[in-house]
Structure formats: C-alpha cells, structure tokens
Short mmCIF file of C-alpha atoms in Angstrom, two decimals:
data_model
loop_
_atom_site.label_atom_id
_atom_site.label_comp_id
_atom_site.label_asym_id
_atom_site.label_seq_id
_atom_site.Cartn_x
_atom_site.Cartn_y
_atom_site.Cartn_z
CA MET E 1 0.00 0.00 0.00
CA THR E 2 1.43 3.36 -1.10
CA GLU E 3 0.25 6.42 0.82
CA PHE E 4 -0.17 9.99 -0.46
CA ASP E 5 -0.64 12.68 2.16
CA LEU E 6 -2.20 15.73 0.51
CA THR E 7 -0.82 18.04 3.18
CA SER E 8 2.63 17.36 1.67
CA ALA E 9 2.15 15.77 -1.80
CA THR E 10 0.67 18.00 -4.51
CA LEU E 11 -2.56 16.96 -6.20
CA ARG E 12 -0.78 16.78 -9.56
CA GLU E 13 2.02 14.53 -8.30
CA MET E 14 -0.51 12.21 -6.71
CA ASN E 15 -2.87 12.04 -9.71
CA SER E 16 -0.02 11.54 -12.12
CA SER E 17 1.41 8.65 -10.02
CA LEU E 18 -2.02 7.02 -9.87
CA GLN E 19 -2.57 7.49 -13.61
CA ASP E 20 0.77 5.78 -14.35
CA ALA E 21 0.22 2.91 -11.90
CA THR E 22 -0.73 -0.47 -13.40
CA SER E 23 -1.40 -2.42 -10.20
CA GLY E 24 -1.44 -2.21 -6.41
CA THR E 25 -3.40 -0.37 -3.76
CA TYR E 26 -3.06 3.27 -2.77
CA SER E 27 -4.26 5.35 0.11
CA ILE E 28 -4.87 9.10 0.09
CA VAL E 29 -4.95 10.84 3.46
CA ASN E 30 -5.93 14.42 4.30
CA PRO E 31 -7.96 15.00 1.12
CA ARG E 32 -9.42 18.13 2.80
CA GLY E 33 -12.10 18.62 0.16
CA ALA E 34 -9.61 18.99 -2.71
CA HIS E 35 -10.91 18.90 -6.29
CA ALA E 36 -10.22 16.27 -8.96
CA ILE E 37 -8.80 13.61 -6.64
CA ALA E 38 -8.12 10.29 -8.43
CA CYS E 39 -9.22 11.60 -11.83
CA GLY E 40 -8.35 9.91 -15.11
CA LEU E 41 -7.22 6.58 -13.63
CA LYS E 42 -6.90 3.85 -16.23
CA SER E 43 -5.78 0.60 -14.58
CA GLU E 44 -7.14 -1.97 -12.18
CA ILE E 45 -5.75 -0.34 -9.05
CA GLY E 46 -7.43 0.17 -5.69
CA VAL E 47 -7.57 3.67 -4.17
CA THR E 48 -8.89 4.53 -0.71
CA ILE E 49 -9.50 8.15 0.22
CA ALA E 50 -9.60 8.81 3.97
CA GLY E 51 -11.95 11.78 4.18
CA SER E 52 -14.17 14.03 2.06
CA THR E 53 -13.36 15.34 -1.40
CA GLY E 54 -14.36 18.33 -3.53
CA TYR E 55 -15.43 18.50 -7.17
CA TYR E 56 -14.96 15.70 -9.74
CA CYS E 57 -13.62 12.89 -7.57
CA ALA E 58 -12.76 9.83 -9.72
CA GLY E 59 -13.84 11.61 -12.89
CA MET E 60 -13.27 9.78 -16.19
CA ASN E 61 -12.36 6.64 -14.27
CA GLN E 62 -11.44 3.47 -16.16
CA LEU E 63 -11.02 0.11 -14.38
CA ALA E 64 -9.89 1.51 -11.00
CA ARG E 65 -11.81 0.86 -7.78
CA VAL E 66 -11.99 4.08 -5.73
CA HIS E 67 -13.38 4.07 -2.19
CA VAL E 68 -14.13 7.38 -0.42
CA LYS E 69 -14.43 7.16 3.37
CA GLY E 70 -16.33 10.42 3.49
CA SER E 71 -18.52 12.58 1.23
CA VAL E 72 -17.87 13.82 -2.29
CA GLY E 73 -18.44 17.23 -3.86
CA PRO E 74 -20.15 17.98 -7.19
CA GLY E 75 -19.55 15.80 -10.25
CA ALA E 76 -18.18 12.62 -8.65
CA ALA E 77 -17.46 9.86 -11.22
CA GLU E 78 -18.37 12.25 -14.01
CA ASN E 79 -17.92 10.51 -17.35
CA MET E 80 -16.72 7.29 -15.68
CA MET E 81 -16.05 4.59 -18.33
CA SER E 82 -15.59 1.52 -16.13
CA GLY E 83 -14.42 0.48 -12.65
CA LYS E 84 -16.13 1.50 -9.42
CA LEU E 85 -16.55 4.45 -7.09
CA ILE E 86 -17.91 3.76 -3.60
CA VAL E 87 -18.84 6.75 -1.44
CA GLU E 88 -19.45 6.03 2.23
CA GLY E 89 -21.07 9.44 2.84
CA ASP E 90 -23.17 11.76 0.67
CA ALA E 91 -22.65 12.88 -2.92
CA SER E 92 -23.26 16.46 -4.03
CA GLN E 93 -24.96 17.42 -7.28
CA TYR E 94 -24.61 15.62 -10.63
CA CYS E 95 -22.77 12.53 -9.45
CA GLY E 96 -22.32 10.02 -12.27
CA ALA E 97 -23.12 12.66 -14.91
CA THR E 98 -22.62 11.38 -18.48
CA ALA E 99 -20.94 8.22 -17.14
CA HIS E 100 -20.65 5.48 -19.78
CA GLY E 101 -19.95 2.45 -17.59
CA GLY E 102 -18.76 1.07 -14.28
CA THR E 103 -20.58 1.23 -10.95
CA LEU E 104 -21.18 4.21 -8.66
CA VAL E 105 -22.34 3.43 -5.12
CA VAL E 106 -23.42 6.24 -2.76
CA LYS E 107 -24.13 4.94 0.75
CA GLY E 108 -25.62 8.23 1.96
CA ASN E 109 -27.79 10.60 -0.08
CA ALA E 110 -27.11 12.03 -3.52
CA SER E 111 -28.36 15.55 -4.21
CA SER E 112 -29.75 17.09 -7.39
CA ARG E 113 -29.11 15.87 -10.94
CA CYS E 114 -27.81 12.46 -9.90
CA GLY E 115 -27.09 10.46 -13.09
CA ILE E 116 -27.85 13.37 -15.42
CA SER E 117 -27.31 12.25 -19.03
CA MET E 118 -25.97 8.87 -17.85
CA LYS E 119 -24.90 6.72 -20.77
CA GLY E 120 -24.49 3.20 -19.39
CA VAL E 121 -23.27 3.49 -15.79
CA ASP E 122 -24.98 1.62 -12.94
CA ILE E 123 -25.70 3.92 -9.97
CA VAL E 124 -26.83 2.61 -6.58
CA VAL E 125 -27.88 5.15 -3.92
CA HIS E 126 -28.66 3.82 -0.43
CA GLY E 127 -30.42 7.04 0.62
CA ASN E 128 -32.39 9.69 -1.28
CA ILE E 129 -31.71 11.55 -4.51
CA GLY E 130 -32.47 15.21 -5.29
CA HIS E 131 -34.42 16.96 -8.03
CA MET E 132 -33.87 16.53 -11.79
CA SER E 133 -32.09 13.22 -11.35
CA ALA E 134 -31.54 11.09 -14.47
CA PHE E 135 -32.41 14.07 -16.67
CA MET E 136 -31.98 12.95 -20.31
CA ALA E 137 -30.49 9.67 -19.07
CA GLN E 138 -29.67 7.49 -22.07
CA SER E 139 -28.78 4.05 -20.78
CA GLY E 140 -27.69 2.18 -17.67
CA ASN E 141 -29.47 1.67 -14.34
CA LEU E 142 -30.21 4.00 -11.42
CA LEU E 143 -31.31 2.24 -8.22
CA VAL E 144 -32.53 4.38 -5.29
CA CYS E 145 -33.31 2.80 -1.92
CA GLY E 146 -34.79 6.02 -0.48
CA ASP E 147 -36.93 8.72 -2.10
CA ALA E 148 -36.49 10.68 -5.33
CA GLY E 149 -36.96 14.47 -5.65
CA ASP E 150 -38.86 16.51 -8.23
CA ALA E 151 -38.86 15.77 -11.96
CA LEU E 152 -37.27 12.31 -11.90
CA GLY E 153 -36.20 11.13 -15.35
CA ASP E 154 -37.22 14.24 -17.27
CA SER E 155 -36.80 13.73 -21.05
CA LEU E 156 -35.53 10.24 -20.38
CA TYR E 157 -34.17 7.97 -23.11
CA GLU E 158 -33.53 4.28 -22.37
CA ALA E 159 -32.03 4.27 -18.85
CA ARG E 160 -33.89 2.19 -16.25
CA LEU E 161 -34.80 3.84 -12.94
CA PHE E 162 -35.69 1.77 -9.86
CA VAL E 163 -36.94 3.55 -6.73
CA LYS E 164 -37.96 1.94 -3.44
CA GLY E 165 -39.35 5.03 -1.70
CA ALA E 166 -41.56 7.90 -2.81
CA VAL E 167 -41.05 9.88 -6.02
CA LYS E 168 -41.92 13.54 -5.49
CA SER E 169 -42.77 14.00 -9.17
CA LEU E 170 -41.91 12.47 -12.52
CA GLY E 171 -40.38 14.61 -15.25
CA ALA E 172 -41.72 14.99 -18.79
CA ASP E 173 -42.13 11.66 -20.60
CA CYS E 174 -41.13 9.55 -17.56
CA ILE E 175 -43.68 6.94 -16.47
CA GLU E 176 -43.95 4.04 -14.06
CA LYS E 177 -43.52 0.69 -15.79
CA GLU E 178 -44.16 -2.93 -14.92
CA MET E 179 -41.45 -4.86 -13.02
CA ARG E 180 -40.94 -8.00 -15.09
CA ALA E 181 -38.79 -10.99 -14.16
CA GLU E 182 -35.79 -9.61 -16.07
CA HIS E 183 -35.98 -6.37 -14.02
CA LEU E 184 -36.08 -8.26 -10.72
CA GLU E 185 -32.87 -9.93 -11.82
CA ILE E 186 -31.24 -6.61 -12.69
CA VAL E 187 -32.24 -5.16 -9.31
CA ALA E 188 -30.97 -8.21 -7.42
CA ASP E 189 -27.60 -7.82 -9.14
CA LEU E 190 -27.51 -4.05 -8.41
CA LEU E 191 -28.36 -4.63 -4.73
CA GLU E 192 -25.50 -7.08 -4.45
CA ARG E 193 -22.96 -4.94 -6.29
CA GLY E 194 -24.16 -1.86 -4.43
CA GLU E 195 -23.65 -3.55 -1.04
CA VAL E 196 -27.29 -2.94 -0.07
CA THR E 197 -28.71 -5.06 2.73
CA GLY E 198 -32.29 -4.99 3.95
CA ALA E 199 -34.00 -4.46 0.59
CA LYS E 200 -35.55 -6.97 -1.82
CA PRO E 201 -35.99 -6.60 -5.59
CA GLU E 202 -39.79 -6.74 -5.10
CA ASP E 203 -39.62 -3.53 -2.99
CA PHE E 204 -38.74 -1.41 -6.04
CA LYS E 205 -40.83 0.27 -8.69
CA ARG E 206 -39.52 0.76 -12.19
CA TYR E 207 -39.68 4.04 -14.13
CA GLY E 208 -38.75 4.59 -17.74
CA SER E 209 -39.39 6.56 -20.88
CA ALA E 210 -42.88 6.79 -22.38
CA ARG E 211 -41.00 7.40 -25.65
CA GLN E 212 -43.39 10.20 -26.60
CA LEU E 213 -40.64 12.81 -27.10
CA TYR E 214 -38.57 10.71 -29.50
CA ASN E 215 -40.30 11.97 -32.63
CA PHE E 216 -41.64 15.36 -33.50
CA ASN E 217 -45.39 15.54 -33.05
CA ILE E 218 -46.98 17.69 -35.75
CA ASP E 219 -49.69 18.79 -33.27
CA ASN E 220 -46.98 20.76 -31.43
CA VAL E 221 -45.88 22.76 -34.45
CA GLY E 222 -47.62 25.87 -33.10
CA ALA E 223 -45.24 25.91 -30.13
CA TYR E 224 -42.20 26.66 -32.31
CA MET R 1 -18.47 31.92 -9.72
CA CYS R 2 -17.94 33.40 -6.25
CA GLY R 3 -17.15 32.00 -2.83
CA ILE R 4 -19.21 32.50 0.32
CA VAL R 5 -18.43 31.63 3.91
CA GLY R 6 -20.27 32.15 7.18
CA LEU R 7 -19.56 31.26 10.79
CA TYR R 8 -21.98 31.52 13.70
CA LEU R 9 -20.48 30.73 17.09
CA LYS R 10 -22.49 28.94 19.77
CA ASP R 11 -19.46 28.62 22.05
CA GLU R 12 -18.49 31.96 23.64
CA ALA R 13 -14.94 30.69 24.12
CA LEU R 14 -14.37 30.78 20.34
CA LYS R 15 -15.26 34.49 20.03
CA PRO R 16 -11.66 35.76 20.15
CA GLN R 17 -10.86 33.36 17.28
CA LEU R 18 -13.71 34.43 14.97
CA GLY R 19 -11.53 36.63 12.74
CA ARG R 20 -8.86 33.96 12.37
CA LEU R 21 -11.31 31.14 11.60
CA LEU R 22 -13.29 33.27 9.14
CA SER R 23 -10.08 34.46 7.43
CA ASP R 24 -8.94 30.87 6.84
CA MET R 25 -12.32 30.00 5.37
CA LEU R 26 -12.30 33.08 3.13
CA VAL R 27 -8.76 32.63 1.83
CA THR R 28 -9.51 28.98 0.96
CA MET R 29 -12.23 30.29 -1.35
CA SER R 30 -9.79 32.49 -3.34
CA ASP R 31 -10.03 30.22 -6.43
CA ARG R 32 -13.74 30.96 -6.60
CA GLY R 33 -13.30 34.71 -6.41
CA PRO R 34 -9.86 36.29 -6.79
CA ASP R 35 -10.88 39.82 -7.77
CA SER R 36 -12.30 41.24 -4.53
CA ALA R 37 -13.19 40.12 -1.03
CA GLY R 38 -15.17 41.34 1.92
CA ILE R 39 -16.41 40.41 5.35
CA ALA R 40 -19.14 41.46 7.73
CA ILE R 41 -18.15 40.81 11.32
CA TYR R 42 -20.53 41.10 14.25
CA SER R 43 -19.37 42.15 17.71
CA ASP R 44 -21.21 44.11 20.38
CA ALA R 45 -20.66 47.85 20.71
CA PRO R 46 -20.62 49.16 24.31
CA GLU R 47 -24.10 49.69 25.84
CA GLY R 48 -25.94 52.58 24.18
CA ARG R 49 -23.36 52.95 21.40
CA ALA R 50 -23.57 52.10 17.70
CA LYS R 51 -21.07 51.62 14.89
CA ILE R 52 -20.92 53.13 11.43
CA THR R 53 -18.32 51.61 9.08
CA VAL R 54 -17.12 54.00 6.37
CA GLN R 55 -14.75 53.65 3.42
CA SER R 56 -12.82 56.19 1.37
CA ASP R 57 -10.40 56.00 -1.56
CA GLU R 58 -8.81 59.12 -0.04
CA ALA R 59 -8.78 57.84 3.51
CA ASP R 60 -5.72 59.87 4.60
CA SER R 61 -7.41 63.19 4.04
CA ALA R 62 -11.12 62.34 4.14
CA PHE R 63 -11.17 60.63 7.55
CA GLY R 64 -9.33 63.59 9.16
CA VAL R 65 -11.83 66.05 7.72
CA LEU R 66 -14.71 63.86 8.87
CA GLU R 67 -13.29 63.53 12.39
CA HIS R 68 -12.93 67.29 12.60
CA ALA R 69 -16.49 67.86 11.34
CA LEU R 70 -17.93 65.40 13.86
CA ASN R 71 -16.22 67.37 16.60
CA GLY R 72 -15.76 64.62 19.18
CA ARG R 73 -19.10 62.96 18.46
CA ALA R 74 -17.46 59.78 17.20
CA HIS R 75 -14.63 57.57 18.39
CA ILE R 76 -12.82 56.66 15.16
CA THR R 77 -10.83 53.45 14.62
CA ARG R 78 -9.18 53.38 11.23
CA ARG R 79 -8.36 50.15 9.39
CA ASP R 80 -6.68 50.86 6.06
CA SER R 81 -9.29 52.32 3.66
CA HIS R 82 -12.08 51.81 6.19
CA ALA R 83 -12.88 53.28 9.59
CA VAL R 84 -15.38 52.43 12.30
CA LEU R 85 -17.13 55.41 13.88
CA GLU R 86 -18.42 54.53 17.32
CA VAL R 87 -21.21 56.94 18.23
CA THR R 88 -24.07 57.08 20.71
CA ALA R 89 -27.14 55.27 19.40
CA ASP R 90 -29.00 58.60 19.32
CA ASP R 91 -26.37 60.18 17.05
CA VAL R 92 -26.48 57.58 14.25
CA ALA R 93 -28.98 59.45 12.06
CA LEU R 94 -27.18 62.77 12.58
CA VAL R 95 -23.75 61.36 11.72
CA ARG R 96 -25.07 59.55 8.66
CA ALA R 97 -26.72 62.76 7.46
CA GLU R 98 -23.48 64.71 7.96
CA ILE R 99 -21.49 62.15 5.92
CA GLU R 100 -24.05 62.01 3.13
CA ALA R 101 -24.37 65.81 2.92
CA ASN R 102 -20.79 67.03 3.33
CA HIS R 103 -18.31 64.19 2.72
CA PRO R 104 -18.64 62.94 -0.87
CA ALA R 105 -15.33 61.01 -0.64
CA VAL R 106 -16.65 58.92 2.27
CA ARG R 107 -19.06 56.03 1.72
CA ILE R 108 -21.09 54.31 4.40
CA MET R 109 -20.53 50.55 4.31
CA SER R 110 -22.79 49.62 7.22
CA SER R 111 -24.31 50.84 10.42
CA GLY R 112 -25.81 49.13 13.44
CA GLU R 113 -25.15 48.00 16.98
CA THR R 114 -22.91 45.10 16.05
CA VAL R 115 -21.99 44.94 12.35
CA GLU R 116 -18.77 46.13 10.71
CA ILE R 117 -18.23 45.64 6.95
CA TYR R 118 -14.83 45.65 5.25
CA LYS R 119 -14.43 45.05 1.52
CA GLU R 120 -11.90 45.85 -1.14
CA VAL R 121 -10.62 44.91 -4.57
CA GLY R 122 -7.74 42.41 -4.48
CA LEU R 123 -6.87 38.85 -3.56
CA PRO R 124 -8.74 37.64 -0.46
CA ALA R 125 -5.45 37.00 1.41
CA ASP R 126 -4.36 40.62 0.78
CA VAL R 127 -7.74 42.03 1.79
CA VAL R 128 -7.65 39.98 5.03
CA ASP R 129 -4.16 41.35 5.79
CA ARG R 130 -5.03 44.97 5.00
CA PHE R 131 -7.89 44.99 7.49
CA GLU R 132 -6.17 42.67 10.01
CA VAL R 133 -9.27 40.47 9.99
CA ARG R 134 -7.41 37.67 11.80
CA GLU R 135 -7.19 39.85 14.93
CA MET R 136 -10.95 40.50 15.05
CA SER R 137 -13.26 38.88 17.55
CA GLY R 138 -17.03 38.60 17.50
CA SER R 139 -20.07 36.36 17.64
CA HIS R 140 -20.57 35.67 13.93
CA GLY R 141 -19.50 36.80 10.50
CA VAL R 142 -19.93 36.26 6.78
CA GLY R 143 -17.44 36.66 3.97
CA HIS R 144 -17.33 36.71 0.18
CA THR R 145 -14.73 36.25 -2.53
CA ARG R 146 -15.84 37.74 -5.82
CA MET R 147 -15.46 36.76 -9.46
CA ALA R 148 -17.44 39.56 -11.07
CA THR R 149 -20.08 38.77 -13.67
CA GLU R 150 -22.79 41.42 -13.47
CA SER R 151 -20.94 44.67 -12.77
CA ALA R 152 -17.50 46.27 -12.54
CA VAL R 153 -14.71 45.20 -10.19
CA THR R 154 -14.83 48.05 -7.68
CA THR R 155 -14.91 48.41 -3.90
CA LEU R 156 -18.61 49.15 -4.00
CA GLY R 157 -19.26 46.16 -6.28
CA ALA R 158 -17.66 43.83 -3.72
CA HIS R 159 -19.80 42.01 -1.16
CA PRO R 160 -21.17 42.06 1.54
CA PHE R 161 -23.88 44.57 0.73
CA SER R 162 -25.42 46.22 3.72
CA THR R 163 -29.18 45.91 3.62
CA ASP R 164 -30.23 47.80 6.71
CA GLU R 165 -29.14 48.31 10.32
CA ASP R 166 -27.02 45.28 11.30
CA GLN R 167 -27.96 43.39 8.13
CA CYS R 168 -25.87 42.28 5.19
CA LEU R 169 -26.05 40.02 2.15
CA VAL R 170 -23.51 37.96 0.22
CA HIS R 171 -24.36 36.18 -3.01
CA ASN R 172 -23.01 33.49 -5.30
CA GLY R 173 -24.86 33.58 -8.61
CA SER R 174 -26.52 36.17 -10.80
CA LEU R 175 -29.99 37.66 -10.82
CA SER R 176 -31.68 38.09 -14.18
CA ASN R 177 -34.55 40.42 -13.23
CA HIS R 178 -32.51 42.95 -11.23
CA ASN R 179 -33.02 45.88 -13.61
CA ARG R 180 -36.79 45.77 -13.44
CA LEU R 181 -36.73 45.11 -9.69
CA ARG R 182 -34.34 48.05 -9.14
CA GLN R 183 -36.74 50.29 -11.06
CA LYS R 184 -39.66 49.13 -8.94
CA LEU R 185 -37.74 49.67 -5.67
CA ARG R 186 -36.58 53.12 -6.83
CA GLN R 187 -40.23 54.06 -7.31
CA GLU R 188 -40.73 53.12 -3.67
CA GLY R 189 -37.91 55.49 -2.68
CA VAL R 190 -35.06 52.97 -2.26
CA LYS R 191 -31.62 54.39 -3.20
CA PHE R 192 -28.94 52.44 -5.11
CA GLU R 193 -25.22 53.07 -5.43
CA THR R 194 -24.25 50.55 -8.13
CA GLU R 195 -25.58 48.60 -11.12
CA ASN R 196 -24.91 45.40 -9.21
CA ASP R 197 -27.52 42.63 -9.06
CA THR R 198 -26.78 41.64 -5.46
CA GLU R 199 -27.38 45.19 -4.26
CA VAL R 200 -30.91 44.82 -5.65
CA GLY R 201 -31.34 41.56 -3.73
CA ALA R 202 -30.12 43.24 -0.56
CA ALA R 203 -32.44 46.22 -1.07
CA TYR R 204 -35.36 43.90 -1.82
CA PHE R 205 -34.93 41.98 1.46
CA ALA R 206 -34.43 45.19 3.47
CA ASN R 207 -37.55 46.70 1.91
CA LYS R 208 -39.61 43.60 2.79
CA MET R 209 -38.36 43.69 6.39
CA ARG R 210 -39.03 47.43 6.73
CA LYS R 211 -42.63 46.59 5.84
CA GLY R 212 -42.77 44.11 8.71
CA ALA R 213 -41.58 40.79 7.27
CA SER R 214 -39.26 38.65 9.39
CA LEU R 215 -35.93 37.67 7.83
CA ASP R 216 -37.24 34.19 7.05
CA GLU R 217 -40.39 35.64 5.48
CA ALA R 218 -38.37 38.10 3.39
CA LEU R 219 -36.11 35.33 2.09
CA GLU R 220 -39.10 33.13 1.33
CA ALA R 221 -40.75 35.96 -0.63
CA GLY R 222 -37.48 36.31 -2.55
CA ILE R 223 -37.81 32.73 -3.82
CA THR R 224 -40.86 33.93 -5.81
CA ASP R 225 -39.72 37.45 -6.73
CA LEU R 226 -36.02 37.04 -7.49
CA ASP R 227 -35.26 35.36 -10.82
CA GLY R 228 -31.85 33.86 -11.43
CA PHE R 229 -29.20 31.80 -9.72
CA TYR R 230 -28.35 32.35 -6.10
CA THR R 231 -27.00 30.99 -2.92
CA PHE R 232 -27.49 33.82 -0.41
CA VAL R 233 -26.16 34.21 3.10
CA CYS R 234 -27.89 37.03 4.96
CA GLY R 235 -26.23 38.28 8.17
CA THR R 236 -28.29 39.81 10.97
CA LYS R 237 -27.60 41.20 14.42
CA GLY R 238 -28.21 37.81 16.00
CA GLY R 239 -26.96 35.32 13.38
CA PHE R 240 -27.34 34.41 9.74
CA ALA R 241 -29.68 32.75 7.25
CA VAL R 242 -29.00 30.70 4.11
CA VAL R 243 -31.22 30.21 1.05
CA ARG R 244 -30.64 28.68 -2.41
CA ASP R 245 -32.74 29.12 -5.55
CA PRO R 246 -35.05 26.24 -6.59
CA ILE R 247 -32.62 24.95 -9.26
CA ALA R 248 -29.73 25.01 -6.74
CA CYS R 249 -26.80 25.00 -9.20
CA LYS R 250 -24.66 27.15 -6.93
CA PRO R 251 -22.94 24.98 -4.36
CA ALA R 252 -23.48 25.18 -0.60
CA VAL R 253 -22.35 23.13 2.39
CA LEU R 254 -23.43 23.54 6.02
CA ALA R 255 -21.72 22.08 9.08
CA GLU R 256 -22.92 22.12 12.67
CA THR R 257 -21.29 21.14 15.95
CA ASP R 258 -22.00 22.07 19.59
CA GLN R 259 -19.57 24.98 19.08
CA TYR R 260 -20.68 26.54 15.78
CA VAL R 261 -22.67 26.55 12.56
CA ALA R 262 -20.51 27.05 9.48
CA PHE R 263 -21.39 27.71 5.86
CA GLY R 264 -19.10 27.31 2.86
CA SER R 265 -19.51 27.28 -0.92
CA GLU R 266 -17.39 24.14 -0.70
CA TYR R 267 -16.41 21.69 2.03
CA ARG R 268 -12.82 22.82 1.49
CA ALA R 269 -13.63 26.11 3.23
CA LEU R 270 -14.55 24.27 6.43
CA VAL R 271 -11.63 21.86 6.86
CA ASN R 272 -9.67 24.01 9.33
CA LEU R 273 -12.55 24.43 11.78
CA PRO R 274 -12.13 22.72 15.15
CA GLY R 275 -13.91 19.35 15.34
CA ILE R 276 -15.02 19.41 11.68
CA GLU R 277 -14.33 15.65 11.43
CA ASP R 278 -17.25 15.00 13.78
CA ALA R 279 -19.55 17.79 12.59
CA ARG R 280 -22.92 17.12 11.00
CA VAL R 281 -22.25 18.17 7.39
CA TRP R 282 -25.03 18.53 4.81
CA GLU R 283 -26.07 20.30 1.65
CA PRO R 284 -28.95 22.76 2.14
CA GLU R 285 -32.09 21.87 0.15
CA PRO R 286 -33.17 24.11 -2.73
CA ALA R 287 -35.74 26.87 -2.05
CA THR R 288 -35.51 26.30 1.71
CA VAL R 289 -34.59 28.94 4.29
CA TYR R 290 -32.19 27.94 7.09
CA SER R 291 -31.44 30.38 9.91
CA TRP R 292 -29.53 30.52 13.18
CA GLY R 293 -29.95 33.24 15.79
CA ALA R 294 -31.45 35.50 13.11
#
C-alpha cells in the first residue's frame, strides 16, 4: 500500500502517479475537500480516500476501484467509463453525470441531478436523490433505496430507474412501468454490487421513458 | 463563480478566534473569487453605542476632515481604507446625514449596533491582511470572494452589501430580473449606489423587512420574486440565514457542531474548523430557508 498525504504531496504529483500505476493499492490521506482527486485513472488499481473530497472525484475513471471514506463534492465519477466508485457518505450534485460504464455506489444521499445524461453506468444510492435526477439519461441503471426528488427522469431515453421510496414527481415523458422478471434480476444484481442489505428486488418500482418525445409531433408545431 | 463563507459561534470561548477562523475560510475560497473580497463581522458595541463603518479612496485626508467635522461625536478606529465610527445610538442618524451631505469622498458601508463591513478589490489574502481580519473577535460573521459577472470590479461592487441596520447580504450567482426590480424599488424610494444585481437583492430583502416581514419571510418571498441563480447568506444582528434558488446550481455546504454553525460554498472552506471531522455536514435543500440566531 502506497500512501499519499495531501498536506505534503501535490494533487498533480498524486494524480499523475495514480494514472501511471498499473497495479497495487493506494491510500490518500488528508484529502481536505480537494478537487479532482483520483481523476483519469486507467488501470485496475485500488484507491482509498480517507476523508471528504471536492469537485470531480474519480472523474473519467477506467477500471480503477476508488473508495471514499467520506462525502464527495459535485460531479463525482463524471464521465466514468468503467471500474467502481464507492462513497461512504453523501454525494453532491450531478454525481455520475454522463458516465458510460462502471458502478457508482453512494451509501448516503445524492443531491440534485444524480445520473444526469448517464450513458451506461450503474448507480446505486442507499439514501435519497435530489431533483432533476436522471435528466436525459440514455442508458444504464439508477437504483434508489430512499426517495427521489422533483422531476425524476425528465426527457428520459432508455435508462432504467428503480426507486424503493416515494417519487416527489416524474419529469416529462417519464412513467412508471411494470417490473418483469428480467428487471427483478437486474435489481438483485444491483443490490448485491451496491452492497445494499435490507432491501428486496420486489420492494422497487420501475420508471422509464414513455417514448413520446422521440419523434416530432406535428400537433406541437404551433409551439415553435 | 464566487465564494461565500459564514460562521456563527455557539461557544463563547471561540469568540476571540472568529476573525482567524473566518479568514482561513475566506482565503480557501480564493479560487472561486480572486478579484475582490469582503467580510461582515458582528461584535457588540458598548451599551448605548452604535457603529458606522465607512470607506474612502482618499482615507488619509477624508477621515481627518470627517473627524474634525464630527467634533468629538465619534470615536474613530481606522483600518486601512475603512474606519469604524463609534457613536451614541442617538447620534447615528445625525452622523449619517453629515457624511451624506458634506463628505462625498466617504461612503457608508454599514451601520448598526454590532456589524462592521470591510471590503476591497484584491486577492482575499491581501484584503484579510489589509484589514487585520485575523485579529478581530465577534459572535458571527460572513465573507465573500468575488469573481465579477454582473458589474465592474470596484470596492462598492464587492460584497457584503449592507441591507439595513445590522444586516448584510452575500451572493453566489446572478440575478436576471434585477433591472426591473431596481426600477420598482426606486419608485418606492429605495436608493442604489451601483448597477450590481446583489445590491438589488439586498435592497429587496431590506424593503420587505421594513414593511414588517421577518428575515425568514423576506427570504421566502425572494424565492418567488427574485429570478436567477443564487446561494445567499444574509447576516443579521443575532446570526445568519442561508437560502438557495429552486434549481440550486450554486454549491453550498453547512456544518454544525456544539460549538458553531458554518457555511461554505465548498467543504474545502470548512476543513480548518475545530472538530469538523465529527460535525454534521449537509447540503442545504433548494428553495428552503435555514437560519440561526437571526
């Protein structure tokens, strides 16, 4: 285990060492809310961050497994391609934004715009999510064990949303859909990968696109 | 982008450290606002006395002339381009009128029983040093680092904006309906010194409260009437309040322990506070007013 102490190492030195690493485990101490910690990693390494981070933690991640023993600021795992980010605390706005793959697990709450424009990532939130989550989400799965805020899944494409608690309101073109056997399987897998205990696949409702915004409706021509 | 910080002390023992703690928080937010900085710091004036904070670009000459004109009515403590005039509570209106009528080079930053406002153009670390903020004590304070978007980089364009006696406002964001709102408030007799959007927000809240609204009610009314992006921290004689717009793009973090309530645009601003590791830390909800001691 190699340790980086951010009270002495610079952020650039640390990120560049992690980006060059091809194996092993690393520990980052005294993150003190710094931005862009563990960004752009591209190998199967393990990184543990002892504390809370600022903006863009584990952004653009490929293959690496990053574990934050605290909370993360805005844009965690933004544009993640693969690998895993686990957040023990809360995540600020737009976590998992535009992420193409991998798994994002938030053990606390995630605030607004969680999974905005997600493109294939799997996101598991143990707590609640804020307003405008999964806005224009294109593919992947968002599983929420708590409640969802206003306008969930507004202008949604083909991402699947699973919520156990209450949904304050659904966004334009987002509707509740039937949970079929294949969805129960997906949820069971997400619960396991997301380290969720105390919830069953049957507890969740599925939401998805009504697919009414995909094509231009001539009746709306007057609006333009 | 801008940076905001706020610190409300519950533990009296921390009062002598207020300036130092707030300075650390403010300087950490330099990346968010390197062009100007300001603080409002709250500490009690002696019984029956009040404080008027003034600023002048020609402080060397203007403060001397003012002191002479006030003829012993004010006890003046100068800090760089600013000075605090300590006067009897009964003399506040008279002294303000004298400054406004006869001292065009002197601007009133704030007045009240507890508030002092210091703000200037420059890096936050330099502004903190110029006013010796680290040495200041008090019960609570708010600070702002500015990256200007809506109006010029000037002393008067820096935050905090004083809203009324012992009140102030700092803002991260931009208001889009400030021109029309300024016009409306002018028709009601409210005076403005700048073209700045936050000054309109400050004047709007002050105007609501003059008509009888509580601080919480004024901020709640603002959620309907103010259009644009904002995280506001509003300082009052007793404490401060926080509110974010319904979209809540502008970041905000709150932390509370038995000793204090702290606000920062980012968690980074809070990491030097005592006991932060065990504080309750959370992100304020959109369109929701939070207040302490206010």
